[in-house]
Short mmCIF file of C-alpha atoms in Angstrom, two decimals:
data_model
loop_
_atom_site.label_atom_id
_atom_site.label_comp_id
_atom_site.label_asym_id
_atom_site.label_seq_id
_atom_site.Cartn_x
_atom_site.Cartn_y
_atom_site.Cartn_z
CA MET A 163 -12.15 14.03 11.28
CA LYS A 164 -12.02 10.22 11.43
CA ASN A 165 -9.13 8.26 12.99
CA TYR A 166 -8.22 5.31 10.69
CA ASN A 167 -6.46 2.68 12.81
CA ILE A 168 -4.72 -0.35 11.43
CA ASN A 169 -5.99 -3.10 13.77
CA LYS A 170 -6.04 -6.06 11.30
CA ILE A 171 -3.55 -6.96 8.61
CA LEU A 172 -3.87 -9.70 6.06
CA VAL A 173 -0.86 -11.18 4.46
CA PRO A 174 -1.05 -13.56 1.60
CA VAL A 175 1.87 -16.04 1.80
CA ASP A 176 2.97 -18.53 -0.87
CA PHE A 177 6.39 -19.31 0.93
CA SER A 178 8.37 -17.49 -1.78
CA GLU A 179 11.01 -15.20 -0.75
CA THR A 180 8.98 -12.36 -2.07
CA SER A 181 5.97 -13.08 0.08
CA LEU A 182 8.08 -13.69 3.16
CA ASN A 183 9.87 -10.37 2.68
CA ALA A 184 6.45 -8.69 2.61
CA LEU A 185 5.59 -10.64 5.75
CA HIS A 186 8.55 -9.02 7.53
CA THR A 187 7.23 -5.49 6.62
CA ALA A 188 3.67 -6.58 7.89
CA ILE A 189 5.15 -7.87 11.16
CA GLU A 190 6.89 -4.55 11.81
CA MET A 191 3.75 -2.61 10.93
CA ALA A 192 1.69 -4.81 13.32
CA ARG A 193 4.12 -4.23 16.15
CA ARG A 194 3.91 -0.49 15.70
CA HIS A 195 0.11 -0.45 15.44
CA ASN A 196 -0.55 -3.21 17.86
CA ALA A 197 -2.42 -4.98 15.14
CA GLN A 198 -3.29 -8.65 14.72
CA VAL A 199 -1.99 -10.58 11.70
CA LYS A 200 -3.69 -13.29 9.65
CA LEU A 201 -1.73 -15.28 7.12
CA LEU A 202 -3.44 -16.58 4.01
CA ASN A 203 -2.26 -19.39 1.82
CA VAL A 204 -4.31 -19.98 -1.35
CA LEU A 205 -4.28 -23.45 -3.04
CA GLU A 206 -5.20 -22.98 -6.74
CA GLN A 207 -6.82 -25.53 -8.99
CA GLY A 208 -4.25 -28.42 -9.42
CA GLU A 209 -2.74 -27.68 -6.15
CA ASP A 210 -5.40 -29.09 -3.88
CA SER A 211 -3.98 -32.59 -3.06
CA ASN A 212 -4.22 -33.71 0.50
CA GLN A 213 -0.50 -34.09 0.84
CA LEU A 214 0.18 -30.49 -0.45
CA GLN A 215 -2.37 -28.99 1.96
CA MET A 216 -0.78 -30.96 4.76
CA ASP A 217 2.62 -29.66 3.76
CA HIS A 218 1.33 -26.03 3.66
CA GLU A 219 -0.44 -26.43 7.00
CA ARG A 220 2.81 -27.53 8.50
CA GLN A 221 4.72 -24.54 7.08
CA MET A 222 1.89 -22.24 8.20
CA ASP A 223 1.99 -23.64 11.71
CA ASP A 224 5.75 -22.96 11.85
CA LEU A 225 5.40 -19.38 10.63
CA VAL A 226 2.63 -18.51 13.05
CA ASN A 227 4.42 -20.05 16.03
CA LYS A 228 7.53 -18.23 15.14
CA ILE A 229 5.66 -14.96 14.92
CA LYS A 230 3.85 -15.50 18.20
CA THR A 231 7.13 -16.39 19.93
CA GLN A 232 9.54 -13.94 18.57
CA ASP A 233 7.22 -10.90 17.86
CA ASP A 234 4.52 -11.34 20.55
CA LEU A 235 1.79 -10.78 18.14
CA VAL A 236 -1.66 -12.20 17.74
CA CYS A 237 -1.25 -14.16 14.63
CA THR A 238 -3.49 -16.84 12.90
CA TYR A 239 -3.60 -18.40 9.54
CA ILE A 240 -6.11 -19.85 7.02
CA ILE A 241 -5.72 -22.09 3.95
CA GLU A 242 -8.22 -21.69 1.22
CA LYS A 243 -8.81 -23.16 -2.17
CA GLY A 244 -9.71 -20.97 -5.11
CA GLN A 245 -8.52 -18.17 -7.45
CA VAL A 246 -5.83 -16.13 -5.68
CA ALA A 247 -7.04 -12.54 -6.10
CA GLU A 248 -10.69 -13.35 -5.49
CA THR A 249 -9.86 -15.50 -2.42
CA ILE A 250 -7.68 -12.80 -0.92
CA ALA A 251 -10.35 -10.18 -1.41
CA ASN A 252 -13.07 -12.38 0.13
CA ILE A 253 -10.96 -13.28 3.21
CA ALA A 254 -9.98 -9.54 3.58
CA THR A 255 -13.66 -8.81 3.76
CA ASP A 256 -14.41 -11.71 6.27
CA PHE A 257 -11.52 -10.68 8.41
CA ASN A 258 -12.42 -7.04 8.28
CA ALA A 259 -8.90 -6.25 7.41
CA ASP A 260 -7.72 -2.73 7.50
CA LEU A 261 -4.72 -3.47 5.27
CA ILE A 262 -3.49 -6.11 2.80
CA VAL A 263 0.33 -6.44 2.45
CA VAL A 264 1.59 -8.28 -0.61
CA GLY A 265 4.91 -8.91 -2.19
CA THR A 266 5.55 -7.85 -5.65
CA HIS A 267 8.12 -9.43 -7.97
CA GLY A 268 8.97 -6.13 -9.72
CA ALA A 269 9.50 -5.47 -13.45
CA THR A 270 12.91 -5.51 -15.01
CA GLY A 271 11.83 -2.92 -17.51
CA TYR A 272 8.84 -0.75 -18.12
CA ASN A 273 5.82 -2.61 -19.25
CA GLU A 274 2.42 -1.34 -18.13
CA ALA A 275 0.96 -4.81 -18.41
CA SER A 276 3.64 -6.52 -16.42
CA ILE A 277 2.18 -6.01 -12.97
CA GLY A 278 1.18 -9.46 -11.61
CA SER A 279 -2.34 -10.38 -12.60
CA ASN A 280 -3.36 -11.12 -8.99
CA THR A 281 -2.03 -7.84 -7.77
CA ALA A 282 -3.85 -5.99 -10.54
CA LYS A 283 -7.11 -7.79 -9.74
CA LEU A 284 -6.70 -6.94 -5.95
CA ILE A 285 -6.24 -3.27 -6.81
CA GLU A 286 -9.85 -3.43 -8.35
CA ASN A 287 -11.48 -5.83 -5.94
CA ALA A 288 -9.99 -5.51 -2.42
CA GLY A 289 -12.22 -3.63 -0.04
CA CYS A 290 -9.39 -2.09 1.91
CA PRO A 291 -6.09 -0.39 1.22
CA MET A 292 -3.19 -2.50 -0.12
CA LEU A 293 0.57 -2.28 0.46
CA THR A 294 2.81 -3.71 -2.17
CA VAL A 295 6.36 -4.47 -1.04
CA PRO A 296 9.15 -5.06 -3.59
CA PRO A 297 11.72 -7.78 -3.18
CA LEU A 298 15.48 -7.73 -2.41
CA LYS A 299 15.37 -5.39 0.48
CA LYS A 300 13.55 -5.36 3.98
CA TRP A 301 11.25 -2.47 4.45
CA LEU A 302 10.78 -2.39 8.22
CA SER A 303 9.82 1.33 8.57
CA PHE A 304 8.73 4.38 6.51
CA LYS A 305 10.74 7.44 7.41
CA GLU A 306 10.20 9.49 4.16
CA VAL A 307 6.78 9.17 2.66
CA LEU A 308 5.80 10.54 -0.68
CA PHE A 309 2.25 11.81 -0.98
CA PRO A 310 1.23 12.76 -4.39
CA ILE A 311 -1.88 14.93 -4.55
CA ARG A 312 -4.13 16.03 -7.42
CA PRO A 313 -6.28 19.05 -7.80
CA THR A 314 -9.43 17.54 -6.25
CA SER A 315 -11.25 18.13 -2.98
CA GLU A 316 -10.35 14.67 -1.83
CA ALA A 317 -6.62 15.46 -1.50
CA VAL A 318 -6.63 16.59 2.11
CA GLU A 319 -9.06 14.00 3.28
CA LYS A 320 -6.84 11.18 1.98
CA TYR A 321 -4.30 12.20 4.53
CA ASP A 322 -6.65 10.91 7.31
CA TYR A 323 -5.90 7.33 6.36
CA ILE A 324 -2.11 7.67 6.37
CA GLU A 325 -1.93 9.80 9.51
CA ASN A 326 -1.34 6.85 11.79
CA ILE A 327 1.32 5.34 9.55
CA ILE A 328 3.06 8.74 9.52
CA ARG A 329 2.89 9.10 13.33
CA LYS A 330 3.84 5.47 14.20
CA ASN A 331 6.95 5.80 11.88
CA GLU A 332 7.80 9.38 12.85
CA SER A 333 7.85 9.94 9.16
CA ILE A 334 8.62 13.06 7.09
CA LEU A 335 5.69 13.68 4.73
CA LYS A 336 6.74 14.90 1.30
CA ILE A 337 3.80 16.36 -0.53
CA LEU A 338 3.88 16.29 -4.30
CA GLY A 339 1.33 18.37 -6.21
CA LEU A 340 0.69 16.89 -9.67
CA SER A 341 -0.84 18.78 -12.58
CA ASN A 342 -1.03 18.37 -16.35
CA ASP A 343 -1.25 22.15 -16.91
CA TYR A 344 -0.06 25.27 -15.37
CA GLU A 345 -2.87 27.83 -15.65
CA GLY A 346 -5.77 25.64 -14.70
CA ASN A 347 -4.65 23.63 -11.60
CA ILE A 348 -1.39 24.79 -10.10
CA SER A 349 -3.14 27.48 -8.06
CA LEU A 350 -5.60 24.97 -6.72
CA LEU A 351 -2.77 22.51 -5.91
CA ARG A 352 -0.90 25.15 -3.94
CA LYS A 353 -4.02 25.89 -1.84
CA LEU A 354 -4.62 22.21 -1.27
CA ALA A 355 -0.95 21.67 -0.35
CA ALA A 356 -1.22 24.60 2.11
CA GLN A 357 -4.24 23.15 3.73
CA LEU A 358 -2.55 19.79 3.99
CA VAL A 359 0.48 21.40 5.63
CA ASP A 360 -1.80 23.18 8.10
CA ARG A 361 -3.62 19.90 8.75
CA VAL A 362 -0.32 17.94 9.21
CA SER A 363 1.12 20.63 11.55
CA LEU A 364 -1.58 19.84 14.03
CA ASP A 365 0.07 16.35 14.26
CA LYS A 366 3.54 17.86 14.63
CA VAL A 367 4.66 16.08 11.51
CA LYS A 368 7.58 17.30 9.49
CA THR A 369 6.63 18.09 5.86
CA SER A 370 7.89 19.65 2.54
CA SER A 371 6.01 20.52 -0.50
CA TYR A 372 6.97 20.09 -4.32
CA PHE A 373 5.05 20.64 -7.51
CA LYS A 374 5.35 18.99 -10.82
CA ILE A 375 3.69 19.79 -14.24
CA GLY A 376 3.72 17.29 -17.04
CA LYS A 377 2.00 14.44 -18.81
CA ASN A 378 3.70 11.31 -17.56
CA MET A 379 2.72 11.65 -13.87
CA ALA A 380 3.62 8.23 -12.89
CA GLY A 381 7.10 8.66 -14.20
CA GLU A 382 7.47 11.93 -12.37
CA VAL A 383 6.35 10.41 -9.10
CA LEU A 384 8.83 7.66 -9.48
CA LYS A 385 11.72 10.06 -10.47
CA ILE A 386 10.97 12.25 -7.55
CA SER A 387 10.71 9.37 -5.12
CA SER A 388 14.17 8.33 -6.22
CA LEU A 389 15.59 11.85 -5.99
CA LEU A 390 14.06 12.49 -2.44
CA LYS A 391 14.93 8.94 -1.37
CA THR A 392 11.51 8.12 -0.10
CA ASP A 393 10.70 4.72 1.30
CA LEU A 394 6.91 4.74 0.71
CA ILE A 395 4.69 6.01 -2.03
CA VAL A 396 0.90 6.66 -1.51
CA VAL A 397 -1.25 6.39 -4.54
CA THR A 398 -4.99 6.24 -5.28
CA SER A 399 -6.68 4.18 -7.98
CA SER A 400 -9.70 6.38 -8.06
CA ILE A 401 -10.52 8.15 -11.34
CA ASP A 402 -11.40 11.86 -11.53
CA ALA A 403 -13.53 12.53 -14.57
CA ARG A 404 -11.55 15.62 -15.44
CA PHE A 405 -8.35 13.58 -15.69
CA GLN A 406 -9.57 10.40 -17.42
CA GLN A 407 -6.45 10.05 -19.56
CA LEU A 408 -4.02 11.15 -16.84
CA PHE A 409 -5.21 9.44 -13.77
CA THR A 410 -6.72 6.16 -14.79
CA SER A 411 -5.60 2.88 -13.26
CA SER A 412 -2.52 2.85 -15.59
CA TYR A 413 -1.17 5.65 -13.25
CA THR A 414 -1.30 3.24 -10.31
CA ARG A 415 -0.07 0.29 -12.31
CA GLN A 416 3.00 2.08 -13.67
CA ILE A 417 4.03 3.15 -10.21
CA MET A 418 3.52 -0.39 -8.80
CA ASN A 419 5.28 -1.94 -11.68
CA ARG A 420 8.35 0.23 -11.45
CA ALA A 421 8.64 1.44 -7.76
CA LYS A 422 11.69 0.28 -5.93
CA VAL A 423 9.91 1.12 -2.65
CA PRO A 424 6.65 -0.03 -1.11
CA VAL A 425 3.47 1.53 -2.46
CA LEU A 426 0.30 2.05 -0.45
CA CYS A 427 -2.69 2.02 -2.74
CA LEU A 428 -5.93 3.58 -1.58
CA ARG A 429 -8.83 2.35 -3.64
CA SER A 430 -11.67 4.55 -4.80
CA SER A 431 -13.99 2.41 -2.72
CA THR A 432 -11.99 3.43 0.36
CA SER A 433 -14.27 6.20 1.68
CA LEU A 434 -12.26 8.90 3.50
CA ASN A 435 -15.03 11.49 3.40
#
């Protein structure tokens, strides 16, 4: 069993209220995990004038000094030119980031394609997990964590990554078993949930289990998140061959589009085995 610590957090900042709100979440996480924070500002094509870069350097200096003084964290920044998603992914790799924290603008109605293009690209390209933070509310801790699991052997292993987040927040873990049919998978889900409960009990984490059968799994996750009043949803963008239609990236995108709480996305390239 491997311990997945969060030691380095990358936070893209464009000085919008949305990105600064996400920064608040990242700062609180860094304090709990004793992690260092790197701020990244990306100048896109047409925004690379010397004056603009100087203005952004001044604003980044102010942000970093404030974080160092008020929060007593190790914090640095970098300003890069390029495409936003590609640059974030590259800097995350160079920084050896354990987590990327980004703000999302949220969708006013359901539209699978409405997730920000940069966020969508990051889901596919970032080499580490990503936390998306919706606007209009400060998310400073995660007390009720919703952990949807599928009938695959990876379900229990995925807990290893979020274990430290659960412990640092003293969270209640709410396990949600998802299946598109009753006969074929519900028994396996119950076994996996029981294994996960046993695993979690070793950490003395409070937990509860729920099961849902249906076709629109993203919609069910969001509905149950609202009913249970969770403040973090954990999803994975990996595709299981047996559930091509049910658990493609649209599942992740739907949740990130519509979630009113932060979403932690574990990519398929995140090896937890």
